[in-house]
């Protein structure tokens, strides 16, 4: 009789143990399903879109591309003389303007630059900083801030310019670069620009101390390593006059291994931002045109 009761208790214990195992397995499966559901509804981090432009410049104006942290760009640019003078000045090669400088990626969101221009013997200092990046299936724009300061190191005769002061050598630009990469072939950018000059041509209808512009530029990829670029800046605060004109520049990006080589045609021979946007002396329809190039070497 006792042995029968003991046997029944053993069978009951086995049954309870088996039910307990099934219960634990069910609980674990339910928890795993719940975690999977939570993971599926958890927002995934958006990936940053690749740079809208291959070069740090569209043609002459700044693009939204920045160097990555630790990258050093060595920069050489030339704008030759008036193409329309023909063989007399060897199609502009006899009187070129030169820019030479460097740009360093302090952080992935910040770069600092310094360059020397033969135009007015200008030293140009610049800072470019990322504000917002375009995201894949997310925020549709890249927004970058850019500031430059020019120092005119030309000699000024004190007798001819008795009121000349040291701060008259300074000029500034503040720019907001806004771009969108539509696909692998097409990108577009728009730039509101403020230019301030401490020294300017005050003759009526020539220049103003402060000028507002709106610039736009685009890139269209033609092949694996070549793209066509176009840019234009419109002066809002000073209509186009006979002396200075709105800058219009076309060019090509050519990717060659460790650097981007840009060929450009422009109605502005000057390359520093202040002069490029406000002192373009050429015209595409019957005026002067200038051929040149930008070359960046990455270290």
PDB file of C-alpha atoms in Angstrom:
ATOM      1  CA  UNK A   1       0.000   0.000   0.000  1.00  0.00           C
ATOM      2  CA  UNK A   2       2.833   2.381   0.975  1.00  0.00           C
ATOM      3  CA  UNK A   3       4.782   1.553  -2.132  1.00  0.00           C
ATOM      4  CA  UNK A   4       1.789   2.415  -4.312  1.00  0.00           C
ATOM      5  CA  UNK A   5       1.443   5.814  -2.640  1.00  0.00           C
ATOM      6  CA  UNK A   6       5.172   6.483  -3.077  1.00  0.00           C
ATOM      7  CA  UNK A   7       4.984   5.544  -6.751  1.00  0.00           C
ATOM      8  CA  UNK A   8       2.047   7.863  -7.294  1.00  0.00           C
ATOM      9  CA  UNK A   9       3.942  10.717  -5.564  1.00  0.00           C
ATOM     10  CA  UNK A  10       6.967  10.122  -7.825  1.00  0.00           C
ATOM     11  CA  UNK A  11       4.804  10.207 -10.948  1.00  0.00           C
ATOM     12  CA  UNK A  12       3.138  13.395  -9.706  1.00  0.00           C
ATOM     13  CA  UNK A  13       6.532  15.035  -9.072  1.00  0.00           C
ATOM     14  CA  UNK A  14       7.710  14.082 -12.559  1.00  0.00           C
ATOM     15  CA  UNK A  15       4.542  15.532 -14.059  1.00  0.00           C
ATOM     16  CA  UNK A  16       4.928  18.777 -12.108  1.00  0.00           C
ATOM     17  CA  UNK A  17       8.602  19.045 -13.106  1.00  0.00           C
ATOM     18  CA  UNK A  18       7.715  18.509 -16.757  1.00  0.00           C
ATOM     19  CA  UNK A  19       4.992  21.159 -16.583  1.00  0.00           C
ATOM     20  CA  UNK A  20       7.448  23.561 -14.908  1.00  0.00           C
ATOM     21  CA  UNK A  21       9.980  23.063 -17.713  1.00  0.00           C
ATOM     22  CA  UNK A  22       7.327  23.756 -20.361  1.00  0.00           C
ATOM     23  CA  UNK A  23       6.236  26.835 -18.409  1.00  0.00           C
ATOM     24  CA  UNK A  24       9.801  28.231 -18.299  1.00  0.00           C
ATOM     25  CA  UNK A  25      10.304  27.533 -21.980  1.00  0.00           C
ATOM     26  CA  UNK A  26       7.087  29.373 -22.795  1.00  0.00           C
ATOM     27  CA  UNK A  27       8.079  32.335 -20.649  1.00  0.00           C
ATOM     28  CA  UNK A  28      11.514  32.566 -22.291  1.00  0.00           C
ATOM     29  CA  UNK A  29       9.980  32.416 -25.763  1.00  0.00           C
ATOM     30  CA  UNK A  30       7.468  35.121 -24.869  1.00  0.00           C
ATOM     31  CA  UNK A  31      10.236  37.377 -23.510  1.00  0.00           C
ATOM     32  CA  UNK A  32      12.330  36.816 -26.628  1.00  0.00           C
ATOM     33  CA  UNK A  33       9.362  37.700 -28.846  1.00  0.00           C
ATOM     34  CA  UNK A  34       8.758  40.855 -26.782  1.00  0.00           C
ATOM     35  CA  UNK A  35      12.403  41.911 -27.117  1.00  0.00           C
ATOM     36  CA  UNK A  36      12.272  41.320 -30.872  1.00  0.00           C
ATOM     37  CA  UNK A  37       9.155  43.472 -31.092  1.00  0.00           C
ATOM     38  CA  UNK A  38      10.816  46.240 -29.083  1.00  0.00           C
ATOM     39  CA  UNK A  39      13.888  46.105 -31.341  1.00  0.00           C
ATOM     40  CA  UNK A  40      11.698  46.331 -34.428  1.00  0.00           C
ATOM     41  CA  UNK A  41       9.978  49.490 -33.210  1.00  0.00           C
ATOM     42  CA  UNK A  42      13.167  51.080 -31.818  1.00  0.00           C
ATOM     43  CA  UNK A  43      14.184  53.956 -34.147  1.00  0.00           C
ATOM     44  CA  UNK A  44      17.398  53.153 -36.017  1.00  0.00           C
ATOM     45  CA  UNK A  45      20.126  55.792 -36.292  1.00  0.00           C
ATOM     46  CA  UNK A  46      20.090  57.471 -39.692  1.00  0.00           C
ATOM     47  CA  UNK A  47      23.255  57.182 -41.788  1.00  0.00           C
ATOM     48  CA  UNK A  48      24.975  60.351 -42.990  1.00  0.00           C
ATOM     49  CA  UNK A  49      24.772  60.885 -46.751  1.00  0.00           C
ATOM     50  CA  UNK A  50      28.054  61.001 -48.672  1.00  0.00           C
ATOM     51  CA  UNK A  51      29.379  64.490 -49.491  1.00  0.00           C
ATOM     52  CA  UNK A  52      27.348  66.361 -52.106  1.00  0.00           C
ATOM     53  CA  UNK A  53      30.522  67.680 -53.775  1.00  0.00           C
ATOM     54  CA  UNK A  54      33.904  66.066 -54.403  1.00  0.00           C
ATOM     55  CA  UNK A  55      35.867  69.305 -54.083  1.00  0.00           C
ATOM     56  CA  UNK A  56      36.049  71.780 -51.203  1.00  0.00           C
ATOM     57  CA  UNK A  57      34.831  74.341 -53.751  1.00  0.00           C
ATOM     58  CA  UNK A  58      32.041  74.104 -56.311  1.00  0.00           C
ATOM     59  CA  UNK A  59      34.176  76.174 -58.711  1.00  0.00           C
ATOM     60  CA  UNK A  60      35.308  79.245 -56.819  1.00  0.00           C
ATOM     61  CA  UNK A  61      32.664  79.438 -54.093  1.00  0.00           C
ATOM     62  CA  UNK A  62      32.815  77.089 -51.118  1.00  0.00           C
ATOM     63  CA  UNK A  63      31.013  73.739 -51.129  1.00  0.00           C
ATOM     64  CA  UNK A  64      29.624  71.922 -48.072  1.00  0.00           C
ATOM     65  CA  UNK A  65      32.453  69.359 -48.134  1.00  0.00           C
ATOM     66  CA  UNK A  66      34.875  69.411 -45.173  1.00  0.00           C
ATOM     67  CA  UNK A  67      38.151  67.570 -44.586  1.00  0.00           C
ATOM     68  CA  UNK A  68      37.936  64.762 -42.058  1.00  0.00           C
ATOM     69  CA  UNK A  69      39.821  65.047 -38.769  1.00  0.00           C
ATOM     70  CA  UNK A  70      43.579  65.016 -39.293  1.00  0.00           C
ATOM     71  CA  UNK A  71      43.473  65.595 -43.069  1.00  0.00           C
ATOM     72  CA  UNK A  72      45.727  68.289 -44.495  1.00  0.00           C
ATOM     73  CA  UNK A  73      44.867  69.827 -47.882  1.00  0.00           C
ATOM     74  CA  UNK A  74      47.590  71.643 -49.805  1.00  0.00           C
ATOM     75  CA  UNK A  75      45.967  74.092 -52.215  1.00  0.00           C
ATOM     76  CA  UNK A  76      47.259  75.777 -55.380  1.00  0.00           C
ATOM     77  CA  UNK A  77      45.005  77.864 -57.652  1.00  0.00           C
ATOM     78  CA  UNK A  78      45.640  79.993 -60.727  1.00  0.00           C
ATOM     79  CA  UNK A  79      43.453  82.388 -62.682  1.00  0.00           C
ATOM     80  CA  UNK A  80      45.122  83.426 -65.894  1.00  0.00           C
ATOM     81  CA  UNK A  81      44.588  86.699 -67.748  1.00  0.00           C
ATOM     82  CA  UNK A  82      41.857  87.619 -70.207  1.00  0.00           C
ATOM     83  CA  UNK A  83      41.323  84.806 -72.704  1.00  0.00           C
ATOM     84  CA  UNK A  84      39.975  87.256 -75.264  1.00  0.00           C
ATOM     85  CA  UNK A  85      43.322  89.031 -75.620  1.00  0.00           C
ATOM     86  CA  UNK A  86      44.431  85.961 -77.555  1.00  0.00           C
ATOM     87  CA  UNK A  87      48.024  85.304 -78.486  1.00  0.00           C
ATOM     88  CA  UNK A  88      49.091  88.797 -77.387  1.00  0.00           C
ATOM     89  CA  UNK A  89      49.243  87.635 -73.760  1.00  0.00           C
ATOM     90  CA  UNK A  90      49.364  83.927 -74.685  1.00  0.00           C
ATOM     91  CA  UNK A  91      45.655  83.523 -73.877  1.00  0.00           C
ATOM     92  CA  UNK A  92      46.111  84.842 -70.348  1.00  0.00           C
ATOM     93  CA  UNK A  93      49.165  82.844 -69.309  1.00  0.00           C
ATOM     94  CA  UNK A  94      51.332  85.994 -69.217  1.00  0.00           C
ATOM     95  CA  UNK A  95      49.490  87.622 -66.293  1.00  0.00           C
ATOM     96  CA  UNK A  96      48.123  85.019 -63.913  1.00  0.00           C
ATOM     97  CA  UNK A  97      46.906  85.482 -60.344  1.00  0.00           C
ATOM     98  CA  UNK A  98      47.997  82.803 -57.865  1.00  0.00           C
ATOM     99  CA  UNK A  99      46.620  81.420 -54.632  1.00  0.00           C
ATOM    100  CA  UNK A 100      48.589  79.045 -52.425  1.00  0.00           C
ATOM    101  CA  UNK A 101      47.602  77.750 -48.999  1.00  0.00           C
ATOM    102  CA  UNK A 102      46.520  74.930 -46.741  1.00  0.00           C
ATOM    103  CA  UNK A 103      43.384  73.645 -45.019  1.00  0.00           C
ATOM    104  CA  UNK A 104      43.456  71.401 -41.932  1.00  0.00           C
ATOM    105  CA  UNK A 105      40.677  69.219 -40.521  1.00  0.00           C
ATOM    106  CA  UNK A 106      40.709  70.051 -36.797  1.00  0.00           C
ATOM    107  CA  UNK A 107      37.695  67.797 -36.258  1.00  0.00           C
ATOM    108  CA  UNK A 108      35.213  66.032 -38.519  1.00  0.00           C
ATOM    109  CA  UNK A 109      32.957  69.092 -38.150  1.00  0.00           C
ATOM    110  CA  UNK A 110      35.594  71.867 -38.282  1.00  0.00           C
ATOM    111  CA  UNK A 111      38.386  72.942 -40.639  1.00  0.00           C
ATOM    112  CA  UNK A 112      40.709  75.960 -40.600  1.00  0.00           C
ATOM    113  CA  UNK A 113      42.486  77.430 -43.609  1.00  0.00           C
ATOM    114  CA  UNK A 114      45.080  80.018 -44.546  1.00  0.00           C
ATOM    115  CA  UNK A 115      46.163  81.166 -48.024  1.00  0.00           C
ATOM    116  CA  UNK A 116      48.063  83.907 -49.838  1.00  0.00           C
ATOM    117  CA  UNK A 117      46.701  85.619 -52.970  1.00  0.00           C
ATOM    118  CA  UNK A 118      48.599  87.794 -55.421  1.00  0.00           C
ATOM    119  CA  UNK A 119      45.435  89.924 -55.810  1.00  0.00           C
ATOM    120  CA  UNK A 120      46.135  92.932 -53.522  1.00  0.00           C
ATOM    121  CA  UNK A 121      48.791  90.763 -51.811  1.00  0.00           C
ATOM    122  CA  UNK A 122      45.978  89.325 -49.706  1.00  0.00           C
ATOM    123  CA  UNK A 123      46.274  86.893 -46.822  1.00  0.00           C
ATOM    124  CA  UNK A 124      43.026  84.986 -46.279  1.00  0.00           C
ATOM    125  CA  UNK A 125      42.072  83.126 -43.081  1.00  0.00           C
ATOM    126  CA  UNK A 126      38.989  80.903 -43.003  1.00  0.00           C
ATOM    127  CA  UNK A 127      36.912  78.586 -40.835  1.00  0.00           C
ATOM    128  CA  UNK A 128      34.333  76.069 -42.066  1.00  0.00           C
ATOM    129  CA  UNK A 129      32.080  74.194 -39.638  1.00  0.00           C
ATOM    130  CA  UNK A 130      29.338  71.587 -40.010  1.00  0.00           C
ATOM    131  CA  UNK A 131      25.958  72.493 -38.522  1.00  0.00           C
ATOM    132  CA  UNK A 132      23.701  69.728 -39.879  1.00  0.00           C
ATOM    133  CA  UNK A 133      24.431  66.707 -42.103  1.00  0.00           C
ATOM    134  CA  UNK A 134      22.097  65.261 -44.723  1.00  0.00           C
ATOM    135  CA  UNK A 135      20.845  61.833 -43.620  1.00  0.00           C
ATOM    136  CA  UNK A 136      19.771  58.856 -45.724  1.00  0.00           C
ATOM    137  CA  UNK A 137      15.950  58.685 -45.399  1.00  0.00           C
ATOM    138  CA  UNK A 138      16.253  61.497 -42.861  1.00  0.00           C
ATOM    139  CA  UNK A 139      17.071  65.211 -42.780  1.00  0.00           C
ATOM    140  CA  UNK A 140      17.287  66.298 -46.447  1.00  0.00           C
ATOM    141  CA  UNK A 141      19.977  69.004 -46.289  1.00  0.00           C
ATOM    142  CA  UNK A 142      23.584  69.620 -45.313  1.00  0.00           C
ATOM    143  CA  UNK A 143      24.107  73.014 -43.641  1.00  0.00           C
ATOM    144  CA  UNK A 144      27.601  74.420 -43.120  1.00  0.00           C
ATOM    145  CA  UNK A 145      28.842  77.754 -41.787  1.00  0.00           C
ATOM    146  CA  UNK A 146      31.808  79.521 -43.385  1.00  0.00           C
ATOM    147  CA  UNK A 147      33.683  82.675 -42.387  1.00  0.00           C
ATOM    148  CA  UNK A 148      36.704  84.311 -43.967  1.00  0.00           C
ATOM    149  CA  UNK A 149      38.901  87.287 -43.131  1.00  0.00           C
ATOM    150  CA  UNK A 150      41.111  89.058 -45.692  1.00  0.00           C
ATOM    151  CA  UNK A 151      44.215  91.064 -44.826  1.00  0.00           C
ATOM    152  CA  UNK A 152      45.357  93.407 -47.605  1.00  0.00           C
ATOM    153  CA  UNK A 153      49.149  93.612 -47.257  1.00  0.00           C
ATOM    154  CA  UNK A 154      49.716  96.048 -50.147  1.00  0.00           C
ATOM    155  CA  UNK A 155      51.785  99.178 -49.488  1.00  0.00           C
ATOM    156  CA  UNK A 156      49.805 102.400 -49.081  1.00  0.00           C
ATOM    157  CA  UNK A 157      51.437 105.814 -49.456  1.00  0.00           C
ATOM    158  CA  UNK A 158      50.748 107.782 -46.272  1.00  0.00           C
ATOM    159  CA  UNK A 159      50.930 111.066 -48.139  1.00  0.00           C
ATOM    160  CA  UNK A 160      48.422 109.908 -50.736  1.00  0.00           C
ATOM    161  CA  UNK A 161      46.168 108.240 -48.134  1.00  0.00           C
ATOM    162  CA  UNK A 162      46.654 110.296 -44.928  1.00  0.00           C
ATOM    163  CA  UNK A 163      43.524 108.883 -43.264  1.00  0.00           C
ATOM    164  CA  UNK A 164      44.470 105.262 -43.904  1.00  0.00           C
ATOM    165  CA  UNK A 165      44.350 103.063 -40.773  1.00  0.00           C
ATOM    166  CA  UNK A 166      45.550  99.534 -40.075  1.00  0.00           C
ATOM    167  CA  UNK A 167      42.015  98.125 -39.817  1.00  0.00           C
ATOM    168  CA  UNK A 168      41.300  99.387 -43.355  1.00  0.00           C
ATOM    169  CA  UNK A 169      43.261  96.352 -44.524  1.00  0.00           C
ATOM    170  CA  UNK A 170      40.566  93.977 -43.245  1.00  0.00           C
ATOM    171  CA  UNK A 171      37.523  92.543 -45.036  1.00  0.00           C
ATOM    172  CA  UNK A 172      35.176  89.709 -44.086  1.00  0.00           C
ATOM    173  CA  UNK A 173      32.602  87.269 -45.419  1.00  0.00           C
ATOM    174  CA  UNK A 174      29.973  85.272 -43.544  1.00  0.00           C
ATOM    175  CA  UNK A 175      28.278  82.491 -45.482  1.00  0.00           C
ATOM    176  CA  UNK A 176      25.665  79.819 -44.869  1.00  0.00           C
ATOM    177  CA  UNK A 177      26.178  76.877 -47.238  1.00  0.00           C
ATOM    178  CA  UNK A 178      23.057  74.753 -47.808  1.00  0.00           C
ATOM    179  CA  UNK A 179      23.265  71.731 -50.114  1.00  0.00           C
ATOM    180  CA  UNK A 180      21.307  68.643 -51.087  1.00  0.00           C
ATOM    181  CA  UNK A 181      22.618  65.537 -52.791  1.00  0.00           C
ATOM    182  CA  UNK A 182      19.722  64.266 -54.896  1.00  0.00           C
ATOM    183  CA  UNK A 183      21.511  61.144 -56.158  1.00  0.00           C
ATOM    184  CA  UNK A 184      24.985  59.959 -57.134  1.00  0.00           C
ATOM    185  CA  UNK A 185      25.018  62.276 -60.158  1.00  0.00           C
ATOM    186  CA  UNK A 186      23.291  65.525 -59.135  1.00  0.00           C
ATOM    187  CA  UNK A 187      23.873  67.906 -56.215  1.00  0.00           C
ATOM    188  CA  UNK A 188      22.722  71.493 -55.623  1.00  0.00           C
ATOM    189  CA  UNK A 189      23.774  74.248 -53.217  1.00  0.00           C
ATOM    190  CA  UNK A 190      22.523  77.696 -52.251  1.00  0.00           C
ATOM    191  CA  UNK A 191      24.557  80.228 -50.235  1.00  0.00           C
ATOM    192  CA  UNK A 192      23.358  83.444 -48.563  1.00  0.00           C
ATOM    193  CA  UNK A 193      26.460  85.678 -48.261  1.00  0.00           C
ATOM    194  CA  UNK A 194      27.354  88.857 -46.375  1.00  0.00           C
ATOM    195  CA  UNK A 195      30.512  90.760 -47.384  1.00  0.00           C
ATOM    196  CA  UNK A 196      31.929  93.558 -45.229  1.00  0.00           C
ATOM    197  CA  UNK A 197      34.847  95.769 -46.318  1.00  0.00           C
ATOM    198  CA  UNK A 198      36.695  98.322 -44.229  1.00  0.00           C
ATOM    199  CA  UNK A 199      38.281  99.682 -47.419  1.00  0.00           C
ATOM    200  CA  UNK A 200      36.163  99.973 -50.547  1.00  0.00           C
ATOM    201  CA  UNK A 201      35.596 102.071 -53.653  1.00  0.00           C
ATOM    202  CA  UNK A 202      33.159 104.747 -52.486  1.00  0.00           C
ATOM    203  CA  UNK A 203      32.542 106.273 -55.903  1.00  0.00           C
ATOM    204  CA  UNK A 204      28.805 106.365 -56.692  1.00  0.00           C
ATOM    205  CA  UNK A 205      27.544 103.164 -58.300  1.00  0.00           C
ATOM    206  CA  UNK A 206      30.700 101.192 -57.542  1.00  0.00           C
ATOM    207  CA  UNK A 207      30.809  99.487 -54.143  1.00  0.00           C
ATOM    208  CA  UNK A 208      29.227  99.500 -50.709  1.00  0.00           C
ATOM    209  CA  UNK A 209      30.741  98.814 -47.326  1.00  0.00           C
ATOM    210  CA  UNK A 210      28.302  95.924 -46.733  1.00  0.00           C
ATOM    211  CA  UNK A 211      26.906  93.773 -49.512  1.00  0.00           C
ATOM    212  CA  UNK A 212      24.395  90.944 -49.468  1.00  0.00           C
ATOM    213  CA  UNK A 213      24.450  88.215 -52.126  1.00  0.00           C
ATOM    214  CA  UNK A 214      22.657  84.974 -52.861  1.00  0.00           C
ATOM    215  CA  UNK A 215      24.734  82.358 -54.669  1.00  0.00           C
ATOM    216  CA  UNK A 216      23.764  79.008 -56.149  1.00  0.00           C
ATOM    217  CA  UNK A 217      25.805  76.175 -57.588  1.00  0.00           C
ATOM    218  CA  UNK A 218      25.400  72.630 -58.812  1.00  0.00           C
ATOM    219  CA  UNK A 219      27.289  69.507 -59.798  1.00  0.00           C
ATOM    220  CA  UNK A 220      26.368  66.984 -62.484  1.00  0.00           C
ATOM    221  CA  UNK A 221      28.437  63.822 -62.774  1.00  0.00           C
ATOM    222  CA  UNK A 222      29.450  63.016 -66.353  1.00  0.00           C
ATOM    223  CA  UNK A 223      31.552  59.891 -65.760  1.00  0.00           C
ATOM    224  CA  UNK A 224      33.188  57.954 -62.938  1.00  0.00           C
ATOM    225  CA  UNK A 225      35.856  60.631 -62.392  1.00  0.00           C
ATOM    226  CA  UNK A 226      34.544  63.776 -64.128  1.00  0.00           C
ATOM    227  CA  UNK A 227      31.711  66.148 -63.247  1.00  0.00           C
ATOM    228  CA  UNK A 228      30.456  69.467 -64.636  1.00  0.00           C
ATOM    229  CA  UNK A 229      29.990  72.290 -62.106  1.00  0.00           C
ATOM    230  CA  UNK A 230      28.249  75.663 -62.439  1.00  0.00           C
ATOM    231  CA  UNK A 231      27.792  78.572 -60.001  1.00  0.00           C
ATOM    232  CA  UNK A 232      26.400  82.114 -59.977  1.00  0.00           C
ATOM    233  CA  UNK A 233      26.119  84.858 -57.331  1.00  0.00           C
ATOM    234  CA  UNK A 234      23.576  87.693 -57.449  1.00  0.00           C
ATOM    235  CA  UNK A 235      24.196  90.911 -55.541  1.00  0.00           C
ATOM    236  CA  UNK A 236      21.052  91.864 -53.642  1.00  0.00           C
ATOM    237  CA  UNK A 237      22.206  95.156 -52.109  1.00  0.00           C
ATOM    238  CA  UNK A 238      24.135  96.516 -55.112  1.00  0.00           C
ATOM    239  CA  UNK A 239      22.779  96.027 -58.653  1.00  0.00           C
ATOM    240  CA  UNK A 240      25.226  95.059 -61.357  1.00  0.00           C
ATOM    241  CA  UNK A 241      27.168  98.054 -62.662  1.00  0.00           C
ATOM    242  CA  UNK A 242      29.630  98.742 -65.454  1.00  0.00           C
ATOM    243  CA  UNK A 243      32.601  98.378 -63.105  1.00  0.00           C
ATOM    244  CA  UNK A 244      31.785  95.124 -61.287  1.00  0.00           C
ATOM    245  CA  UNK A 245      29.500  92.274 -62.292  1.00  0.00           C
ATOM    246  CA  UNK A 246      27.836  89.248 -60.747  1.00  0.00           C
ATOM    247  CA  UNK A 247      30.301  86.329 -60.838  1.00  0.00           C
ATOM    248  CA  UNK A 248      29.432  83.392 -63.088  1.00  0.00           C
ATOM    249  CA  UNK A 249      31.778  80.397 -63.227  1.00  0.00           C
ATOM    250  CA  UNK A 250      31.691  77.015 -64.970  1.00  0.00           C
ATOM    251  CA  UNK A 251      34.143  74.180 -64.522  1.00  0.00           C
ATOM    252  CA  UNK A 252      34.984  70.509 -64.340  1.00  0.00           C
ATOM    253  CA  UNK A 253      36.029  68.284 -61.423  1.00  0.00           C
ATOM    254  CA  UNK A 254      38.604  65.642 -62.339  1.00  0.00           C
ATOM    255  CA  UNK A 255      39.347  63.042 -59.654  1.00  0.00           C
ATOM    256  CA  UNK A 256      42.893  61.726 -59.916  1.00  0.00           C
ATOM    257  CA  UNK A 257      43.838  59.459 -57.021  1.00  0.00           C
ATOM    258  CA  UNK A 258      44.896  61.535 -54.026  1.00  0.00           C
ATOM    259  CA  UNK A 259      43.553  64.873 -55.227  1.00  0.00           C
ATOM    260  CA  UNK A 260      40.755  66.667 -57.066  1.00  0.00           C
ATOM    261  CA  UNK A 261      41.758  68.848 -60.022  1.00  0.00           C
ATOM    262  CA  UNK A 262      39.282  71.557 -61.057  1.00  0.00           C
ATOM    263  CA  UNK A 263      39.334  73.424 -64.388  1.00  0.00           C
ATOM    264  CA  UNK A 264      37.313  76.660 -64.334  1.00  0.00           C
ATOM    265  CA  UNK A 265      36.184  79.467 -66.643  1.00  0.00           C
ATOM    266  CA  UNK A 266      35.011  82.636 -64.887  1.00  0.00           C
ATOM    267  CA  UNK A 267      34.330  86.343 -65.309  1.00  0.00           C
ATOM    268  CA  UNK A 268      36.233  86.935 -62.047  1.00  0.00           C
ATOM    269  CA  UNK A 269      40.014  86.718 -61.952  1.00  0.00           C
ATOM    270  CA  UNK A 270      40.247  87.218 -58.176  1.00  0.00           C
ATOM    271  CA  UNK A 271      39.926  84.076 -56.029  1.00  0.00           C
ATOM    272  CA  UNK A 272      39.610  85.293 -52.424  1.00  0.00           C
ATOM    273  CA  UNK A 273      35.951  85.218 -51.384  1.00  0.00           C
ATOM    274  CA  UNK A 274      35.597  88.961 -50.771  1.00  0.00           C
ATOM    275  CA  UNK A 275      36.900  89.976 -54.205  1.00  0.00           C
ATOM    276  CA  UNK A 276      35.389  87.033 -56.070  1.00  0.00           C
ATOM    277  CA  UNK A 277      31.854  87.961 -55.025  1.00  0.00           C
ATOM    278  CA  UNK A 278      32.140  91.773 -55.275  1.00  0.00           C
ATOM    279  CA  UNK A 279      34.944  92.607 -57.762  1.00  0.00           C
ATOM    280  CA  UNK A 280      34.279  90.492 -60.848  1.00  0.00           C
ATOM    281  CA  UNK A 281      35.355  92.705 -63.741  1.00  0.00           C
ATOM    282  CA  UNK A 282      34.595  90.399 -66.678  1.00  0.00           C
ATOM    283  CA  UNK A 283      31.424  89.532 -68.560  1.00  0.00           C
ATOM    284  CA  UNK A 284      30.454  86.360 -70.386  1.00  0.00           C
ATOM    285  CA  UNK A 285      28.571  88.283 -73.071  1.00  0.00           C
ATOM    286  CA  UNK A 286      31.312  90.377 -74.608  1.00  0.00           C
ATOM    287  CA  UNK A 287      33.622  91.089 -71.658  1.00  0.00           C
ATOM    288  CA  UNK A 288      36.716  89.486 -70.191  1.00  0.00           C
ATOM    289  CA  UNK A 289      36.888  85.768 -69.338  1.00  0.00           C
ATOM    290  CA  UNK A 290      39.500  84.023 -67.232  1.00  0.00           C
ATOM    291  CA  UNK A 291      40.634  80.408 -67.375  1.00  0.00           C
ATOM    292  CA  UNK A 292      42.252  78.710 -64.386  1.00  0.00           C
ATOM    293  CA  UNK A 293      42.383  75.733 -62.090  1.00  0.00           C
ATOM    294  CA  UNK A 294      42.191  74.616 -58.443  1.00  0.00           C
ATOM    295  CA  UNK A 295      44.353  71.736 -57.254  1.00  0.00           C
ATOM    296  CA  UNK A 296      43.987  70.094 -53.845  1.00  0.00           C
ATOM    297  CA  UNK A 297      46.463  67.513 -52.593  1.00  0.00           C
ATOM    298  CA  UNK A 298      45.442  65.523 -49.499  1.00  0.00           C
ATOM    299  CA  UNK A 299      47.992  64.467 -46.881  1.00  0.00           C
TER     300      UNK A 299
END
